[in-house]
């Protein structure tokens, strides 16, 4: 037995407490005598008790015994618990007399079979636990709470180590910190014949009338055969006989989406020799929408017949429009599941429309496919446009093949009418053109108003940065005079010696009349120099610009939407190279087909040409040319998917493809792959399964989040359960529900903020699989148990040695006894006593005298025998002094002999212990050296002297009274 303090530093409070109590005792005049001593004594003890309680005073007992808690895994994977119970009983027989044991069973959660005690016989494993899960963490945590104090505490875990709820490793780290070791007994698994359905997988979204494949994954411990059945909404839709081999087996089952809405699917097996039925089914769900819609944008009217016919055969609704009719509102693009550009030039698609298409693909999951042709990809001027950003291929070909050297001069109108956004777009167009050129190409830029001004003198490109900065500095001002600028550009072009030379003229105004442009164009034709012209807006001189382009063997563009200017300039730079079109026959090679592999398993037809592109680094190239250039490529772009087909589908280059019997099915699959993979909804629903509990989390935009949101859950048998969701943060809701059976559950959200609930989002669902307890074991449990033992400093026990549990030396431990409550209770009781002593009017002097009587009581004979003559003389002298000052002696010790008897006055009844002198006779002292006549007028005691009431008390009291009388005189 011993004592110790948790916080001994608080004991220093006793020093200032002692000083304060001493000063209070000396300065307190309200109490006196025994009452004062008792009150301050109580207060001293109270303060001492409080300081001891604050400092954590407690006792402890040192014990040397062993504490062992058995944790028995009673999940279904362990089989019969009788063997565990028998092993525990055998090990208990070897425990010492003082050793204490406890038993815990664990399934999903732990349960106490026996509390910690020295009783160790007849323990049974009968506690109710959820055996469909293995939660070893819960069992270890519960076991750790059963130990008393610190010392030789040890857990013995009997399990196969195949946990599926919680983490025993994390609990092991906590046990290590507490000094609790874990011994493990690996329990070997039972060899059984078992076939399980591991997974049923369906597409997240289907369209009405769409054929699809369901993938079923089986796992088996033996070779067998049986029947696989498929159910849709609890209605059987197919069955087939299958052969199953040991290990994983995958099967594809075909289905047809017949009706719109959310649908549950279940795969169930019936196998010969299967001993476990808990893992014979798996579920999934999918959404079936109405027929999909595809928008086809065709560059040449009537060129999309092959595409439309193929999609019609796949029950896909198609709408065909020219590029000029593309919507100007982003919301209208969301009405389509995919958009196809069929040989569309970028010069006919506004920059605003390109941005909206790119946003629709990236943010809303709309699909996009570009089909090649002479006006598509790089030939269509899509370099550095939003469309190129969304595609899996790039339009730049640098480093891929030999391209002739180019000489290009840009003649740009910078008059006052070009100010603002128009001038910014022109500069952007010029910079894109420069970026398309190579370092060995020659470029020049001349800006004009009423006279030409060279922004960049014709030179070999080299450093593009310097040229781009010069173009960026162009400012608008002045009038419009085209001829001097074109003439000056032609003069400079004559000095350029590249293989191909080209001018691009862009203006939005009218030029001065009377200029002889024919001489300029004739010279261009003679020197093999071409020129294209761009007329911007209705105020431009369209007749002049068109005639110049035709005469100089170039192309003429009329632009009402200035945002198409970058595409026009890019297209001109690409056409100048004339190396983008590869027009030679070849057969595409299959590279990385992925899930499209079955489409090309029997080979592919040949092609006669395509537009060259460069695949992006993360793109998946499915078909390629001999160069190799991508013919068919795809990738994921944001929320959407895009496909690039670099040949045409009109039959010019793809005659063999459009006549291929599998063309319609193949094109339909390519387009379907681009369809949105999710339902656009403001709510995102996620479900996390933890044991038999499902934790729901719904998130939405916090600015439009409803105050109250609830979820209606519908099970496979039609039973409904409403879950009130709790808003943890703006736009984030959580809820929980308990699920007793696995399956696919449908979920719908309801906004309950108003008086009438309103559906908040389209229905969705989640799947609760069967417990992982019933999955076929892959091993690894024994290794996890061994790691737990090593982590906590425990041992790996053996089945044949149950006595090893107690076969070790006990470690001494301390059992603490908390004294906080007794100390506080005693302080409280003494505080009440302190209040009573200070406040209650009781005869405290008499109480004190009564309490002190046993200490003062002595035998009379001993008192007489011990009396000293010298003390007698001192007592007599004290009595005479008291008589001299007018006091009386009461209760004092009388001097021996008659000479010590004091004389009495005539009024003896009032002068107890006073002087015996008659009136008028001076009082004399009884000791010779002090005898002097009394002062004249002095009165005897009891006769105008000291009042009778003041003649009693101690000698000190009488002296003080005499002193007071003297001062009054």
Tab-separated table of C-alpha atoms in Angstrom, residues 615-772:
chain	number	residue	atom	x	y	z
A	615	UNK	CA	-2.675	12.515	-81.365
A	616	UNK	CA	-2.571	14.177	-77.959
A	617	UNK	CA	-0.542	12.499	-75.234
A	618	UNK	CA	-3.499	11.028	-73.317
A	619	UNK	CA	-5.615	10.131	-76.355
A	620	UNK	CA	-6.446	6.504	-77.204
A	621	UNK	CA	-5.574	5.805	-80.832
A	622	UNK	CA	-7.805	2.967	-82.056
A	623	UNK	CA	-6.918	2.927	-85.788
A	624	UNK	CA	-3.851	4.413	-87.448
A	625	UNK	CA	-2.337	4.899	-90.895
A	626	UNK	CA	1.108	3.619	-91.991
A	627	UNK	CA	2.765	7.059	-91.357
A	628	UNK	CA	1.452	6.639	-88.578
A	629	UNK	CA	-1.306	9.220	-88.257
A	630	UNK	CA	-4.449	8.666	-86.164
A	631	UNK	CA	-7.482	7.584	-88.193
A	632	UNK	CA	-9.771	6.899	-85.231
A	633	UNK	CA	-8.975	8.325	-81.783
A	634	UNK	CA	-10.969	8.996	-78.626
A	635	UNK	CA	-10.553	10.377	-75.131
A	636	UNK	CA	-12.375	11.696	-72.074
A	637	UNK	CA	-12.602	15.473	-71.990
A	638	UNK	CA	-13.935	16.783	-68.704
A	639	UNK	CA	-17.356	15.260	-68.160
A	640	UNK	CA	-17.766	14.347	-71.834
A	641	UNK	CA	-16.206	12.131	-74.466
A	642	UNK	CA	-14.967	13.062	-77.940
A	643	UNK	CA	-14.027	11.038	-81.045
A	644	UNK	CA	-11.929	12.025	-84.065
A	645	UNK	CA	-12.395	10.204	-87.447
A	646	UNK	CA	-9.864	11.782	-89.791
A	647	UNK	CA	-11.194	10.251	-93.048
A	648	UNK	CA	-14.547	11.184	-94.548
A	649	UNK	CA	-17.882	9.318	-94.406
A	650	UNK	CA	-19.328	10.625	-97.673
A	651	UNK	CA	-17.658	7.881	-99.740
A	652	UNK	CA	-14.918	9.914	-101.436
A	653	UNK	CA	-12.143	8.403	-99.282
A	654	UNK	CA	-14.234	5.804	-97.445
A	655	UNK	CA	-16.083	3.986	-100.206
A	656	UNK	CA	-15.223	0.565	-98.774
A	657	UNK	CA	-16.231	1.622	-95.261
A	658	UNK	CA	-19.716	2.949	-96.043
A	659	UNK	CA	-20.459	-0.249	-97.997
A	660	UNK	CA	-19.095	-2.480	-95.209
A	661	UNK	CA	-21.898	-4.669	-93.708
A	662	UNK	CA	-20.831	-3.743	-90.184
A	663	UNK	CA	-20.643	-0.012	-90.937
A	664	UNK	CA	-24.001	0.922	-89.373
A	665	UNK	CA	-23.372	-1.018	-86.145
A	666	UNK	CA	-19.803	0.245	-85.875
A	667	UNK	CA	-20.682	3.921	-86.383
A	668	UNK	CA	-23.613	3.596	-83.962
A	669	UNK	CA	-21.292	2.223	-81.275
A	670	UNK	CA	-18.778	5.005	-81.882
A	671	UNK	CA	-21.449	7.657	-81.460
A	672	UNK	CA	-23.051	5.922	-78.441
A	673	UNK	CA	-19.691	5.915	-76.705
A	674	UNK	CA	-19.795	9.708	-76.698
A	675	UNK	CA	-23.195	9.908	-75.005
A	676	UNK	CA	-23.321	11.467	-71.500
A	677	UNK	CA	-22.290	9.098	-68.741
A	678	UNK	CA	-24.434	10.710	-66.052
A	679	UNK	CA	-27.779	12.380	-65.624
A	680	UNK	CA	-27.411	16.133	-65.321
A	681	UNK	CA	-28.726	16.913	-61.848
A	682	UNK	CA	-28.004	19.624	-59.270
A	683	UNK	CA	-27.590	16.885	-56.644
A	684	UNK	CA	-24.759	14.407	-56.307
A	685	UNK	CA	-25.633	11.297	-54.310
A	686	UNK	CA	-23.121	8.905	-52.772
A	687	UNK	CA	-23.775	5.905	-50.521
A	688	UNK	CA	-21.181	4.262	-48.288
A	689	UNK	CA	-21.966	0.840	-46.856
A	690	UNK	CA	-20.550	0.184	-43.365
A	691	UNK	CA	-21.752	-3.180	-42.127
A	692	UNK	CA	-25.530	-3.186	-42.154
A	693	UNK	CA	-25.691	0.613	-42.148
A	694	UNK	CA	-25.732	2.839	-45.202
A	695	UNK	CA	-24.390	6.386	-44.866
A	696	UNK	CA	-25.894	8.728	-47.456
A	697	UNK	CA	-24.262	11.982	-48.515
A	698	UNK	CA	-25.944	14.442	-50.883
A	699	UNK	CA	-24.182	17.568	-52.134
A	700	UNK	CA	-25.457	20.457	-54.221
A	701	UNK	CA	-24.727	24.101	-54.912
A	702	UNK	CA	-24.869	25.877	-51.558
A	703	UNK	CA	-26.525	28.985	-53.024
A	704	UNK	CA	-29.672	27.058	-54.012
A	705	UNK	CA	-29.699	24.392	-51.295
A	706	UNK	CA	-33.137	23.798	-49.724
A	707	UNK	CA	-33.585	24.130	-45.972
A	708	UNK	CA	-35.065	20.647	-45.592
A	709	UNK	CA	-34.325	17.634	-47.742
A	710	UNK	CA	-35.504	14.064	-47.368
A	711	UNK	CA	-34.790	10.840	-49.224
A	712	UNK	CA	-37.289	8.086	-50.016
A	713	UNK	CA	-35.628	4.663	-50.261
A	714	UNK	CA	-37.431	1.851	-52.077
A	715	UNK	CA	-36.312	-1.750	-51.635
A	716	UNK	CA	-36.566	-4.635	-54.072
A	717	UNK	CA	-39.842	-5.830	-52.571
A	718	UNK	CA	-41.430	-2.389	-52.804
A	719	UNK	CA	-41.038	-1.437	-49.143
A	720	UNK	CA	-40.344	2.277	-48.622
A	721	UNK	CA	-38.271	4.009	-45.976
A	722	UNK	CA	-38.028	7.776	-45.574
A	723	UNK	CA	-34.769	9.261	-44.314
A	724	UNK	CA	-34.640	12.816	-42.964
A	725	UNK	CA	-31.385	14.344	-44.148
A	726	UNK	CA	-29.356	16.623	-41.887
A	727	UNK	CA	-27.749	19.696	-43.453
A	728	UNK	CA	-24.207	19.710	-42.064
A	729	UNK	CA	-23.051	22.623	-44.209
A	730	UNK	CA	-24.574	24.746	-46.975
A	731	UNK	CA	-25.347	22.294	-49.763
A	732	UNK	CA	-24.207	19.159	-47.903
A	733	UNK	CA	-26.674	16.686	-46.389
A	734	UNK	CA	-26.140	13.370	-44.615
A	735	UNK	CA	-28.397	10.579	-43.434
A	736	UNK	CA	-28.264	6.991	-42.223
A	737	UNK	CA	-30.439	3.952	-42.631
A	738	UNK	CA	-30.164	0.314	-41.675
A	739	UNK	CA	-30.442	-2.320	-44.383
A	740	UNK	CA	-31.289	-5.896	-43.420
A	741	UNK	CA	-30.924	-7.458	-46.875
A	742	UNK	CA	-28.560	-6.774	-49.780
A	743	UNK	CA	-29.844	-5.590	-53.165
A	744	UNK	CA	-30.371	-2.564	-55.395
A	745	UNK	CA	-32.258	0.311	-53.777
A	746	UNK	CA	-33.876	3.259	-55.541
A	747	UNK	CA	-33.588	6.749	-54.074
A	748	UNK	CA	-35.552	9.917	-54.761
A	749	UNK	CA	-35.004	13.329	-53.161
A	750	UNK	CA	-37.777	15.594	-51.923
A	751	UNK	CA	-37.567	19.281	-51.003
A	752	UNK	CA	-39.592	19.663	-47.781
A	753	UNK	CA	-38.891	23.365	-47.218
A	754	UNK	CA	-42.430	24.438	-48.198
A	755	UNK	CA	-45.862	23.295	-47.155
A	756	UNK	CA	-45.969	20.720	-49.955
A	757	UNK	CA	-42.988	18.444	-50.691
A	758	UNK	CA	-41.497	18.905	-54.159
A	759	UNK	CA	-39.315	16.401	-56.006
A	760	UNK	CA	-35.816	17.840	-55.897
A	761	UNK	CA	-34.066	15.615	-58.460
A	762	UNK	CA	-34.572	12.692	-60.758
A	763	UNK	CA	-34.400	9.310	-59.091
A	764	UNK	CA	-31.150	7.471	-58.653
A	765	UNK	CA	-30.084	4.447	-56.669
A	766	UNK	CA	-27.372	2.588	-54.814
A	767	UNK	CA	-26.390	-1.042	-54.343
A	768	UNK	CA	-25.876	-2.832	-51.029
A	769	UNK	CA	-23.907	-6.014	-51.772
A	770	UNK	CA	-23.970	-9.078	-49.599
A	771	UNK	CA	-21.602	-8.954	-46.661
A	772	UNK	CA	-17.924	-9.343	-47.552
